[in-house]
Short mmCIF file of C-alpha atoms in Angstrom, two decimals:
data_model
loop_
_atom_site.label_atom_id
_atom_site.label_comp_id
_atom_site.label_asym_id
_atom_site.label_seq_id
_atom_site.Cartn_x
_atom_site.Cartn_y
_atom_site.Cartn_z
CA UNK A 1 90.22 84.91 100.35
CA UNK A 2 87.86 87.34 102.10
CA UNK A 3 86.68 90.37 99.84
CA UNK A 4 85.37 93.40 100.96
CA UNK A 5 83.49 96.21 99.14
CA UNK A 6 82.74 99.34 100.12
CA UNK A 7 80.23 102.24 98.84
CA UNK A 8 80.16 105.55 98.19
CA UNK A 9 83.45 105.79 97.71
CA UNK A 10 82.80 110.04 98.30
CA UNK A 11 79.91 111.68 100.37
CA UNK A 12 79.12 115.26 100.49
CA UNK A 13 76.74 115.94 103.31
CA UNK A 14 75.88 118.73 104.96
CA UNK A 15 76.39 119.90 108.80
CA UNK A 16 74.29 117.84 111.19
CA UNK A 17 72.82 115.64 108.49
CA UNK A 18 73.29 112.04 108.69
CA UNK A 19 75.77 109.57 106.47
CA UNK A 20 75.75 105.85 105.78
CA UNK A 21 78.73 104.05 104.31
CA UNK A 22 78.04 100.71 103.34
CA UNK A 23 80.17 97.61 102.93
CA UNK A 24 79.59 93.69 101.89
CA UNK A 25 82.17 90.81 102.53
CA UNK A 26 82.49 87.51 100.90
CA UNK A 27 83.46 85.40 103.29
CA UNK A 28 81.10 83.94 105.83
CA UNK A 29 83.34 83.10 108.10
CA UNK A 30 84.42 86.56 109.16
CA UNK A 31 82.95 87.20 112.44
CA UNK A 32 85.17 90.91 113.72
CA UNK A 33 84.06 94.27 111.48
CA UNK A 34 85.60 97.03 112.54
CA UNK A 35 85.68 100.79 111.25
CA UNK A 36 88.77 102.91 111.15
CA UNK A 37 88.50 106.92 110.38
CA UNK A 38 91.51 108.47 108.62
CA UNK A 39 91.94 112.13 108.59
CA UNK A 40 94.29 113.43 106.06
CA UNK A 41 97.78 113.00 106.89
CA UNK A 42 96.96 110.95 109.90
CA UNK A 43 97.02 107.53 110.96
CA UNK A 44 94.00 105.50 111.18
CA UNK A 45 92.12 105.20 114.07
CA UNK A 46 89.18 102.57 115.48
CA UNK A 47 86.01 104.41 115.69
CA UNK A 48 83.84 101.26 116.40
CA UNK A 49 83.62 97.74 115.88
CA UNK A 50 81.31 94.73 115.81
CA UNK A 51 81.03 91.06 116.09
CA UNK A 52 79.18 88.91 114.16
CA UNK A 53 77.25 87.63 117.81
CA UNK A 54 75.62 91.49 117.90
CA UNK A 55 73.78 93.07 115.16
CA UNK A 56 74.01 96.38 116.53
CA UNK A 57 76.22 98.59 118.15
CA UNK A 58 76.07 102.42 119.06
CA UNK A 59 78.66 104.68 120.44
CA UNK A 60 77.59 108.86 120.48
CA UNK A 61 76.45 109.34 117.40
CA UNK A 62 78.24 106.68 115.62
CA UNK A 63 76.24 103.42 114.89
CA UNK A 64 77.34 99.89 112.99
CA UNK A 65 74.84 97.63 111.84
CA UNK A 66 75.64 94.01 110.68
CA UNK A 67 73.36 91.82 108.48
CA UNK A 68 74.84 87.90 108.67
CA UNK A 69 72.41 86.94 106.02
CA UNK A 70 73.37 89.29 103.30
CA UNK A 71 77.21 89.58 104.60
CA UNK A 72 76.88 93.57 105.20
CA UNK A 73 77.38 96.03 107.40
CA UNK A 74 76.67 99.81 107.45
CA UNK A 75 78.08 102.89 109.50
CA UNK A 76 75.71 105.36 110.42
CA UNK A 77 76.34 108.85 111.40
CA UNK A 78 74.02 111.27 113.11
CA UNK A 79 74.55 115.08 113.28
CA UNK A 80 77.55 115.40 111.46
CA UNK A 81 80.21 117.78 112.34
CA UNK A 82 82.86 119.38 109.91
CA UNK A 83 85.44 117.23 112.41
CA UNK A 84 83.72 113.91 111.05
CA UNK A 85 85.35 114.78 107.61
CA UNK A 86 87.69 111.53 107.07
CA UNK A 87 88.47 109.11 105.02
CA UNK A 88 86.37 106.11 106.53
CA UNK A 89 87.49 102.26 106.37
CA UNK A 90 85.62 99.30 106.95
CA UNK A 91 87.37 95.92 107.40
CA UNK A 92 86.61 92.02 108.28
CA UNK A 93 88.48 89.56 109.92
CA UNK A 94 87.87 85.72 111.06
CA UNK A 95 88.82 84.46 114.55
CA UNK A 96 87.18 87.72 116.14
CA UNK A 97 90.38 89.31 116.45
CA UNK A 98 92.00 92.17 114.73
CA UNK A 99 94.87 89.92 113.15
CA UNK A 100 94.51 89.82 109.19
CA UNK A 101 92.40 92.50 108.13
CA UNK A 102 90.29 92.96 104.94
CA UNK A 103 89.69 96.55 104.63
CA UNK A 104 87.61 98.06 101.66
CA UNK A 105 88.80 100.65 99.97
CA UNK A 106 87.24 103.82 101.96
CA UNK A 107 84.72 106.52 101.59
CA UNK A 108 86.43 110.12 102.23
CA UNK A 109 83.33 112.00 103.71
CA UNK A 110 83.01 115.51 103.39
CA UNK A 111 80.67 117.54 106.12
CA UNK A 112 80.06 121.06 104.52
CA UNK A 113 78.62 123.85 106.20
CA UNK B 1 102.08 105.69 127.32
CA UNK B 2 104.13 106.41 123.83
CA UNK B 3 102.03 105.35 120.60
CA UNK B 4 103.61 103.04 117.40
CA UNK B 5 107.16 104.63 115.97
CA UNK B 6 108.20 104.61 112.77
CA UNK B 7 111.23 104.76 111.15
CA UNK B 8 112.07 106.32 108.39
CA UNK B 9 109.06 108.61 107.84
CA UNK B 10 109.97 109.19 104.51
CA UNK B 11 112.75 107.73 102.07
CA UNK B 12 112.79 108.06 97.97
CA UNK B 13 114.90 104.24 96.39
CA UNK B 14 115.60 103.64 93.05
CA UNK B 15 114.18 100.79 90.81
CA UNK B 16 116.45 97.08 91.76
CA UNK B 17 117.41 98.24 95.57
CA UNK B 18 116.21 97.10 99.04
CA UNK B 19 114.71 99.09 101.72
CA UNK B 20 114.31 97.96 105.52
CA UNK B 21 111.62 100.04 107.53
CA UNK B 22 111.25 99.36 111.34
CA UNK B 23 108.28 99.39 113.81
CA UNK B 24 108.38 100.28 117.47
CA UNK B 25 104.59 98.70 118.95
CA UNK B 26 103.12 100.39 122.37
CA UNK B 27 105.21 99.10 125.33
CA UNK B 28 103.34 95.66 126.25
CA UNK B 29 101.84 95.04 122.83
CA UNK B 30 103.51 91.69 121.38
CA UNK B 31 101.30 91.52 118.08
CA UNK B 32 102.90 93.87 115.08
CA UNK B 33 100.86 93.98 111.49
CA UNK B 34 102.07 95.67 108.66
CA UNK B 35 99.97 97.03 106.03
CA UNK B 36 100.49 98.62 102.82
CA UNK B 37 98.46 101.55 101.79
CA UNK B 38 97.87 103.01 98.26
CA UNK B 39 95.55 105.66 97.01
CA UNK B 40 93.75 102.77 94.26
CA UNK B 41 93.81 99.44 96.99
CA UNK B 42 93.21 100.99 100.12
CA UNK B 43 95.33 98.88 102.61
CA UNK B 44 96.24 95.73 102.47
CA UNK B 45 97.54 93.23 104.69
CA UNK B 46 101.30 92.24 104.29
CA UNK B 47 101.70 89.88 107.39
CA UNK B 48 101.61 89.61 111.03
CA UNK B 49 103.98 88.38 113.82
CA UNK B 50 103.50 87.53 117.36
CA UNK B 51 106.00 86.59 119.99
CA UNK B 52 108.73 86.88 116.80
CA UNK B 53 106.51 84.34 114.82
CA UNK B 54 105.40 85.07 111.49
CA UNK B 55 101.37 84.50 112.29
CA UNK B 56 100.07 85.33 109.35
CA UNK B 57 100.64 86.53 105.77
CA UNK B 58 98.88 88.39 102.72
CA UNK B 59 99.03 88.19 98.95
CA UNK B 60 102.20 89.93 98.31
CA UNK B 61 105.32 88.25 96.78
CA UNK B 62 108.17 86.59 98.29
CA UNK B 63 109.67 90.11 97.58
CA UNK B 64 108.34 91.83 100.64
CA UNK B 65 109.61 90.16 103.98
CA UNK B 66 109.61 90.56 107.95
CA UNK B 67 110.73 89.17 111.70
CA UNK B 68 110.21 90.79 114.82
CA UNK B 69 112.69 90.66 117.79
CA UNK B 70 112.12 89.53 121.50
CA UNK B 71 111.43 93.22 122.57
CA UNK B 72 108.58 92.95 119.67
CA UNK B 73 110.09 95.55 117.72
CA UNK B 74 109.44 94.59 113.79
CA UNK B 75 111.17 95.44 110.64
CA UNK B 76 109.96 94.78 107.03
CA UNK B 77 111.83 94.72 104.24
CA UNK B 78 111.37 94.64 100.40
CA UNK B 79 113.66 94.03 98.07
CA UNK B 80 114.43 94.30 94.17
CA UNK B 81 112.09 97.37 94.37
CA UNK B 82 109.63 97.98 92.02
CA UNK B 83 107.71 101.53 90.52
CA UNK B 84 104.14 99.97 92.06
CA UNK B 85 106.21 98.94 95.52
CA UNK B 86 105.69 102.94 96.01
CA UNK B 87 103.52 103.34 98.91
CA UNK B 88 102.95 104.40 102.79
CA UNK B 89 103.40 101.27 104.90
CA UNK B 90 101.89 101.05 108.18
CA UNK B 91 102.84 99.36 111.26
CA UNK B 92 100.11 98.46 113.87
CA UNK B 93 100.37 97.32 117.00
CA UNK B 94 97.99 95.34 119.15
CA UNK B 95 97.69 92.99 122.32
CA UNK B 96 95.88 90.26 120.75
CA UNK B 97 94.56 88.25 123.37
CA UNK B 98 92.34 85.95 121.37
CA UNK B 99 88.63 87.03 120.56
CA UNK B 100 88.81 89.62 122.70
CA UNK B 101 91.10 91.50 120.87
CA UNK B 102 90.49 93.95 118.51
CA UNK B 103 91.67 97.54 117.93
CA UNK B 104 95.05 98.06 116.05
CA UNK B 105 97.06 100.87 117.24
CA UNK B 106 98.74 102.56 113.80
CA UNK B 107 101.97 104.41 113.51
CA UNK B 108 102.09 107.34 111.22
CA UNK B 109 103.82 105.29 108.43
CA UNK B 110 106.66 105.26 106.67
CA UNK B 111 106.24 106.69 103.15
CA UNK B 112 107.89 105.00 100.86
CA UNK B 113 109.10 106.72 96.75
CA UNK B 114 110.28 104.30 94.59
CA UNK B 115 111.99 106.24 91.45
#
């Protein structure tokens, strides 16, 4: 089955520096990579997605890069605010849907002042 | 529009008994996921229905089970619990309309103590 890995698993950064949280899959089929941001105590939440026809996508200042090739992704952050502190998620799925998600295991990012 | 319920929130069982959790999707979603979440595996997938059809299914024994009923509402249930069987378990809803689908729509879980 699919396999996902995900790095740092913590990252300390400071206010209105950037962060990248990077994640590999195993399965080449997966084609749907979407990111979910947990605060604590909360439920996740989509904060952006991609499909394996696009190899980027950019929302504010939340970017997700995908690399077919190498079977990776990346999440990149600009300007971080303390409110970006979350435990981030990144999953994979086949069939470009949401149904049957591989998530790694998160990165809880910490924006100090 | 209200978001995915939950039911119970939290709820402490004892080693050998069976718990039943229930999941209210958005009004109009018809795809329910459950997922199991734990501080050293993250969350994992535990199965799927659509249109009260079991569409998919993780890696988890015959143990943990599921339906979902014709107003999409879903209940899972484990049984013989185990120590390791303690865990939040989230319910997401979506609309899944093929590949055009794609954001799950989490409830706030249902936190589960297994003594």
């Amino acid at each position: 089955g699919e396999n996902v890995e995900q790095h740092p698993s913590t990252l300390s950064v400071q206010e209105g520096d950037s962060a990248v949280i990077k994640c590999t899959y195993s399965d080449s089929a997966s084609n749907y990579f979407p990111w979910y941001k947990q605060e604590l105590g909360k439920r996740p939440q989509l904060i952006i997605d991609i499909r394996s026809n696009v190899g980027e996508k950019k929302d504010q200042r939340i970017a997700v890069t995908l690399n077919k090739t190498a079977k990776h992704f990346s999440l990149h952050i600009t300007e971080t605010q303390p409110e970006d502190s979350a435990v981030y998620f990144c999953a994979a799925s086949m069939g470009g849907t949401a149904s049957k998600l591989t998530f790694g295991t998160g990165t809880r990012l910490q924006v100090t002042l | 529009k209200a978001g995915v319920t939950q039911t119970p929130r939290y709820l402490i069982k004892t080693r050998g008994q069976q718990v039943t959790l229930s999941c209210s999707p958005i009004s109009g979603h018809r795809s329910v996921s459950w997922y199991q979440q734990t501080p050293g595996q993250g969350l994992q997938f535990l199965f799927e229905y659509f249109s009260e059809t079991q569409r998919n299914k993780g890696n988890f024994p015959g143990r943990f089970s599921g339906r979902q009923f014709s107003n999409s509402r879903s209940e899972m249930n484990v049984s013989t619990l185990e120590l390791g069987d303690s865990a939040l378990y989230l319910c997401a809803s979506s609309t899944r309309q093929g590949a055009g689908t794609g954001e799950l729509f989490f409830g706030e879980g249902s936190r589960l103590t297994v003594l």
